[in-house]
Structure formats: C-alpha cells, structure tokens
C-alpha cells in the first residue's frame, strides 16, 4: 500500500512522501506542491479504493463459495455484475455524469440480484439451484440489454467509453468516490463477516446446516445482501474486475485453511494486496494505463494454475 | 395435556414433497437407550419420515414430541402448540448423514466444533472453552482425537463417518438420527461405525437409524420398524421382524433368513440373498454359500 504511494509517473522517495504528508496536515508551506497534488488527489484515493474493492470482491467471492458449496463460484454468479454493467451502460448512453454512472451501476447490480431472489421464491425446490438458475437467467437478460445498448451507442464516442468501462479501471478514482463507497461496503463487510461461522456450517449443505440449528434462509439472505452490496459498489466505482473473487479466496485457503472465521479476514488482506500489486502493474507497465480487469485475468490465469498445482488435494 | 410414554413419540405423522404425501401416518415411540432401525425398500418413505421428524420437511399431519415437548407439528395441528425453534431442535436431534464430499478441506476438530452451533450464545462471538472441551470429549469417545488436526477430506470413509458422529455428539442431543450411515463404507468400516453406535446406545443414547442392510438391524437394534409404501407394516424385535417372509414382501426379492450357530455356541440370524430361479440348495457363485466362521465350522441352519 505504501509502495503504491511512491510509484507513478511522478516518482517520489519515501522520505519525500512522509515530508509532504506532514506538511499537508501541518498547514505549513509545501516543498513540493506537485507531489502534494499527486498524493492527495490521485494516489491516496486510488489506493484506498483499490484496497476496498480488492477486499470486497474477495470477501464476496469467498462467502458465495461457501454458501453454494462450490469453490468455482465467483461474486457475479447472481447477476450482480451483469446488472451493474447494464446500469452503467444505460447511464453512459444517456450522457449522464460520473456520479450517475456509479449510482446506476450500483442500483443495476441490486436490481439484478433482487430479481434472482424473486425468481428463487417463485420456483419451488432446491434453494441453491433456484438461485443459480435465476442468476443465469437474469445475467443473460442484462447482458443482452448491455449488448443492445452497445449496438445503439454512438460508435465514435460512447461505444469506446462503454467498452473501456466494461474492462474495469481505477483511473477515474477520485476523493469524492471514497465516501459513497464506504457506506454500502461497510454494511456489506459487517453482514458477511458476522456470518463467518454460519458459512462453515453452510458448507456442509442445507439439511445438515438446518439440523445443526441454523436458520439457513436467514443466513443465505444476509450473505446475499452483504455480498451484493460489496460487489455492486465495487463494480460501480471500478467497472468489471474479474478473477479476484475467484482466485484470492483460493490463495487464502491455501494459506490459512477453509475455516471462514480465519478465512474471511485474511481474504480481505490478500485481496487488497493482490489488487494493489495488479493496479501498480496497470499504472506503470505501459505508458497508457492497461484496464485492470484485463490484467487481473491475464495475471490471474497463471496464478490460478500455480495454486491449483500446489494445492491439488483440496481447495 | 398429552400422556407421554417413551421419550420420543411420533404420532400419525404425514409428510412428503410438494403436496405429494410419501409418509402416510406413522406412529412409534423411542425410549432412552433404544436403538431403533427403520428398514424398507427404496422409495417406501424411510428417509422422508426421518426428514419430517427432524423438521427438514413440513408435516401434513401429526406431530413429534420429545419429553413432552413438540419438536415438529403439522400446520393446524389441534395441539395448537408451536414447535421449538431450529436451534432448540438441534439440541434434541443430531442428524448424521451419509458420508459425502464437502467442497473444502476443513480440519477434523473444526468439523466437530460445528456441532456446538446450537449451543453458541452468538455465532459472531464464536466458541468458548467449554465448547472446545465438549468437542474434544466427543472426539475422544469416537477415538479420533489423534487425527484432530488432519483434513477431513483426506480421511477414509469410515474415519469421516466417525468425525460426523463426533460432531453429532458435540451437539449433546437426546437422539441420534442416522440415514444409512454406512452406505458407502467397506465391510470393516461398517462394523467399526456400527460398533461405536451400539456402544453409544448402550450408554443411554437413543438412536434412530434408517438402513438398507437387515444385518445392521440384527446386529444393533432392539427395535425394528418395517416400512412399506409410506406406512409401518411391522414393528418389534429384530428377531421377530426380520423374517424370510417379511423381507420377501418388502423387497420383492428372494432371500432366506437363516439361524447360524457360531463356534462359540451363539446363534445369530443371517440374511442370505438369493438370485431368482435359484434355491437355497442349488446356488452358484458366492451368493448364499453359508459357511460362517471357518469351513470346518459345523453350522446349523434352521428355516425361519
């Protein structure tokens, strides 16, 4: 996290950064105003947002993997990212500003998952199966919507913006983004972390969890609400960033084991570090910033293979 | 006011899936230290009955009481009593499923600790020292304390089943409920699990077990319920219920229930499966060639 503050097109030594932070808060004269701007308007908000999104996507992924008893599940299984993409594209199509894009994306994600839960209520039978089917249906619906928007969008102007947004990026991160992000994420983290123990119980399946005295539908609802808040707000601020929610929980499980009481907090840490490292690559490797959604996938695949090879026995 | 004879009383229980009644009015009682086996053909409603008792399926009729307290009640049951919460029910029943794959390599002590779930003050605060002790004592009873730190997923099926039984003991229930606990286990592991279960029941634990193997009922049970088409058609001692006639009737199969005298002089009953068109005298292959113990043993076979 600290290293990320130093790096950038305007490189700074640790001593310079520390000096500037002290000056900034003391109100004394700045020795390096350019660094001050870079730090407080660009790097610090960006690092904070990257950390939050890294934590959020990994926690959401880890909790869904336990709830669905399936290690190959990622946070977008219930259509959160399809809904959020559609919302954001709609806002871009309507020429709305950044704040609207973010709120449309957030609301789109919530609506998609809400629909899935509604479908699950109407369809009787296995609750998990209903959710997954609902996720596929709603995801397909919203992806088609996104495709339609792409089709009608202005090819010179809006289409590139939409395409770029869908690839995910922290380039637009601003100070103003941090606060609105903190509220849904705070609630999301609290909800999911409180269910750590119950997620252990859920890993053994519906009947066993019930016979251990767990209110499974309550746990499921709380986890879905929490994970959806986390996912939707991440996508709203950063676009689609795949793989984190799938890879990081596995990496963490290899480190601390599958017990959710230890896994979730550790996942937050590893998720934040992983995304910061990838984000540094995104910023620095090439003169034009590489969309981070692409990088997480490109780095994620070999990474995944390494973990898989070393940890073949279990997840 | 209901008169309670027996610890658990199942009264006229009806249950099924999506309005289709599979279990149609079964009643029985279970006492402390009882080992009750439920046998019957596939689809006769054994597992469905267990799920109804455990509160995993809604009842369409009847009720289940344990020590006079309603643990499962059909909607609109005349008692008007609400059944206990899932958490309270988990202190009455512990359910031991068939060994099945779990997605993550939990370590054994973590799996057993999950049995403490209904006793936790709050699932956020986590386990107390007393919970740890209860889990450890359950592992010792099952003889698995030495593998407490190993991964559950890496254990043999028999050991996994012992872990699940230890988890059930950590729950400190009044009744252990098992659905074909030995289904995927080899011969030796089946005996290991059954002997541990019988020890538990001899120490006063009530056990209700659904099984496909009549031998398990003969080995462990003191009471057998024979189910057919959603009803209990016979009830009684293992010797009284597991007969050639009953098994033929419920399984539609050719079997022969023999009494075999062992070297020790003890007589045990054994169920001999026969393929159709075979007789007890003229069979080929391994089926039904009954020489218990070693071949020099003189076995006496009586028709039942």
Coordinates of N, CA and C in Angstrom, one line a residue, chain A residues 62 65-66 69-71 124-125 193-201 203-208 210-215 250 253 257-260 313-315, chain B residues 18 51 54-56 86-87 90 93-95 97 100 102-107 110-111 113-118 120 123-124 126-127 151-152 154 164 167 171:
Chain A
X62 N -15.5 -15.4 -1.6 CA -15.3 -16.4 -0.6 C -16.6 -16.8 0.0
X65 N -18.7 -18.9 -2.3 CA -18.2 -20.3 -2.5 C -18.6 -21.2 -1.4
X66 N -18.7 -20.6 -0.2 CA -19.2 -21.5 1.0 C -20.7 -21.7 0.9
X69 N -21.5 -24.1 -1.7 CA -20.7 -25.3 -1.6 C -19.9 -25.6 -2.8
X70 N -19.4 -24.6 -3.4 CA -18.7 -24.8 -4.7 C -17.5 -23.8 -4.8
X71 N -16.3 -24.4 -4.9 CA -15.2 -23.5 -4.9 C -15.0 -22.7 -6.3
X124 N -40.2 -23.5 -6.9 CA -40.0 -24.2 -5.7 C -38.9 -25.3 -5.9
X125 N -38.5 -25.8 -4.8 CA -37.4 -26.9 -5.0 C -36.2 -26.4 -4.3
X193 N -19.1 -10.7 7.4 CA -18.2 -11.2 8.4 C -18.9 -11.8 9.6
X194 N -20.1 -11.2 9.9 CA -20.9 -11.8 11.0 C -21.4 -13.2 10.7
X195 N -21.4 -13.6 9.4 CA -21.8 -14.9 9.1 C -20.7 -15.9 8.9
X196 N -19.5 -15.6 9.4 CA -18.3 -16.5 9.2 C -18.6 -17.9 9.6
X197 N -19.0 -18.0 10.9 CA -19.3 -19.3 11.5 C -20.4 -20.0 10.7
X198 N -21.4 -19.3 10.4 CA -22.6 -19.9 9.7 C -22.2 -20.4 8.3
X199 N -21.2 -19.7 7.7 CA -20.8 -20.1 6.4 C -20.1 -21.5 6.5
X200 N -19.3 -21.7 7.6 CA -18.7 -23.0 7.8 C -19.8 -24.1 7.8
X201 N -20.9 -23.8 8.6 CA -22.0 -24.7 8.7 C -22.6 -24.9 7.3
X203 N -21.4 -24.9 4.5 CA -20.5 -25.6 3.6 C -20.9 -27.1 3.5
X204 N -21.6 -27.6 4.6 CA -22.0 -29.0 4.7 C -23.3 -29.3 4.1
X205 N -24.0 -28.2 3.5 CA -25.2 -28.5 2.9 C -26.4 -28.1 3.7
X206 N -27.5 -27.9 3.0 CA -28.8 -27.4 3.6 C -29.3 -28.2 4.8
X207 N -29.5 -29.5 4.6 CA -30.1 -30.4 5.6 C -29.2 -30.4 6.8
X208 N -27.9 -30.6 6.6 CA -27.0 -30.7 7.8 C -27.0 -29.3 8.5
X210 N -29.3 -27.1 8.7 CA -30.6 -27.0 9.4 C -30.6 -27.8 10.7
X211 N -30.1 -29.1 10.5 CA -30.1 -30.0 11.7 C -29.1 -29.5 12.7
X212 N -28.1 -28.7 12.4 CA -27.2 -28.1 13.4 C -27.8 -26.8 14.0
X213 N -29.1 -26.6 13.6 CA -29.8 -25.5 14.3 C -29.7 -24.1 13.6
X214 N -29.2 -24.2 12.3 CA -29.0 -22.9 11.6 C -30.3 -22.5 10.9
X215 N -30.6 -21.2 10.9 CA -31.7 -20.7 10.1 C -31.1 -20.4 8.7
X250 N -9.1 -18.7 -3.1 CA -8.3 -20.0 -3.2 C -6.9 -19.8 -2.6
X253 N -7.2 -19.7 1.1 CA -7.5 -21.0 1.7 C -6.2 -21.9 1.7
X257 N -6.3 -22.2 5.4 CA -7.3 -23.3 5.6 C -8.7 -22.7 5.3
X258 N -9.7 -23.6 5.3 CA -11.0 -23.2 4.8 C -11.9 -22.6 5.9
X259 N -11.5 -22.6 7.2 CA -12.4 -22.1 8.3 C -12.7 -20.6 8.0
X260 N -13.9 -20.3 7.8 CA -14.3 -19.0 7.4 C -14.0 -17.9 8.5
X313 N -5.1 -31.3 -3.6 CA -5.9 -32.1 -2.8 C -7.2 -31.5 -2.5
X314 N -7.2 -30.2 -2.1 CA -8.4 -29.6 -1.7 C -8.3 -28.1 -2.1
X315 N -9.4 -27.4 -1.8 CA -9.4 -26.0 -2.2 C -9.3 -25.2 -0.9
Chain B
X18 N -43.9 -31.3 -1.8 CA -44.8 -30.6 -2.7 C -46.2 -31.1 -2.7
X51 N -36.8 -37.1 7.7 CA -36.8 -35.6 7.4 C -37.9 -34.9 8.1
X54 N -37.1 -34.7 11.7 CA -36.1 -33.7 12.0 C -36.5 -32.3 11.7
X55 N -37.7 -32.1 11.2 CA -38.1 -30.7 10.9 C -37.6 -30.2 9.6
X56 N -37.0 -31.1 8.7 CA -36.5 -30.7 7.4 C -37.6 -30.6 6.4
X86 N -35.5 -24.0 15.3 CA -34.5 -24.9 14.7 C -33.3 -25.1 15.7
X87 N -33.0 -24.0 16.4 CA -31.9 -24.1 17.3 C -32.1 -25.1 18.5
X90 N -32.1 -28.6 17.4 CA -30.8 -29.1 17.2 C -30.2 -29.6 18.5
X93 N -32.2 -33.3 18.5 CA -31.8 -34.3 17.5 C -30.4 -33.9 16.9
X94 N -29.6 -34.9 16.8 CA -28.4 -34.7 15.9 C -28.5 -35.6 14.7
X95 N -28.3 -35.1 13.6 CA -28.5 -35.8 12.3 C -27.1 -36.2 11.8
X97 N -25.6 -37.7 8.6 CA -25.9 -38.1 7.2 C -24.9 -39.2 6.7
X100 N -20.4 -37.8 2.7 CA -20.5 -37.2 1.4 C -19.3 -36.2 1.2
X102 N -17.4 -32.9 0.9 CA -17.5 -31.5 1.2 C -16.5 -30.7 0.3
X103 N -16.8 -29.5 0.0 CA -16.0 -28.8 -1.0 C -14.7 -28.3 -0.5
X104 N -14.5 -28.1 0.9 CA -13.3 -27.5 1.4 C -12.7 -28.4 2.4
X105 N -11.4 -28.4 2.5 CA -10.6 -29.4 3.4 C -10.6 -28.9 4.8
X106 N -11.8 -28.8 5.5 CA -11.8 -28.5 6.9 C -11.0 -29.5 7.7
X107 N -10.4 -29.0 8.8 CA -9.7 -30.0 9.6 C -10.7 -30.6 10.6
X110 N -12.3 -28.7 13.5 CA -13.3 -27.7 13.1 C -14.6 -28.3 12.7
X111 N -14.6 -29.4 12.1 CA -15.9 -30.1 11.7 C -16.6 -30.5 13.0
X113 N -16.3 -29.2 16.0 CA -16.8 -27.9 16.7 C -18.1 -27.4 16.1
X114 N -18.3 -27.6 14.8 CA -19.6 -27.1 14.2 C -20.8 -27.7 14.9
X115 N -20.6 -28.9 15.6 CA -21.7 -29.5 16.4 C -22.1 -28.6 17.5
X116 N -21.3 -27.7 17.9 CA -21.6 -26.8 19.0 C -22.5 -25.6 18.6
X117 N -22.8 -25.5 17.3 CA -23.6 -24.4 16.7 C -24.8 -24.1 17.5
X118 N -25.7 -25.1 17.9 CA -26.9 -24.7 18.6 C -26.6 -24.2 20.0
X120 N -24.0 -22.2 20.8 CA -23.3 -20.9 20.9 C -24.2 -19.8 21.3
X123 N -23.3 -16.7 17.0 CA -22.3 -17.2 16.1 C -21.2 -16.3 15.7
X124 N -21.4 -15.0 16.1 CA -20.4 -14.0 15.8 C -19.3 -14.1 16.8
X126 N -18.3 -16.7 18.5 CA -17.5 -17.9 18.3 C -17.6 -18.8 19.5
X127 N -16.6 -19.8 19.5 CA -16.7 -20.9 20.5 C -16.0 -20.5 21.8
X151 N -6.9 -33.2 7.8 CA -8.0 -32.7 7.0 C -9.1 -33.7 6.8
X152 N -10.3 -33.3 7.0 CA -11.5 -34.2 6.9 C -11.5 -34.9 5.6
X154 N -9.3 -35.7 3.6 CA -8.2 -36.7 3.3 C -8.4 -38.0 4.0
X164 N -18.3 -37.3 11.7 CA -19.6 -36.8 11.7 C -20.4 -37.3 13.0
X167 N -19.3 -35.1 15.7 CA -19.9 -33.7 15.6 C -21.3 -33.8 16.2
X171 N -23.0 -32.0 19.7 CA -24.3 -31.3 19.8 C -25.0 -31.6 21.1

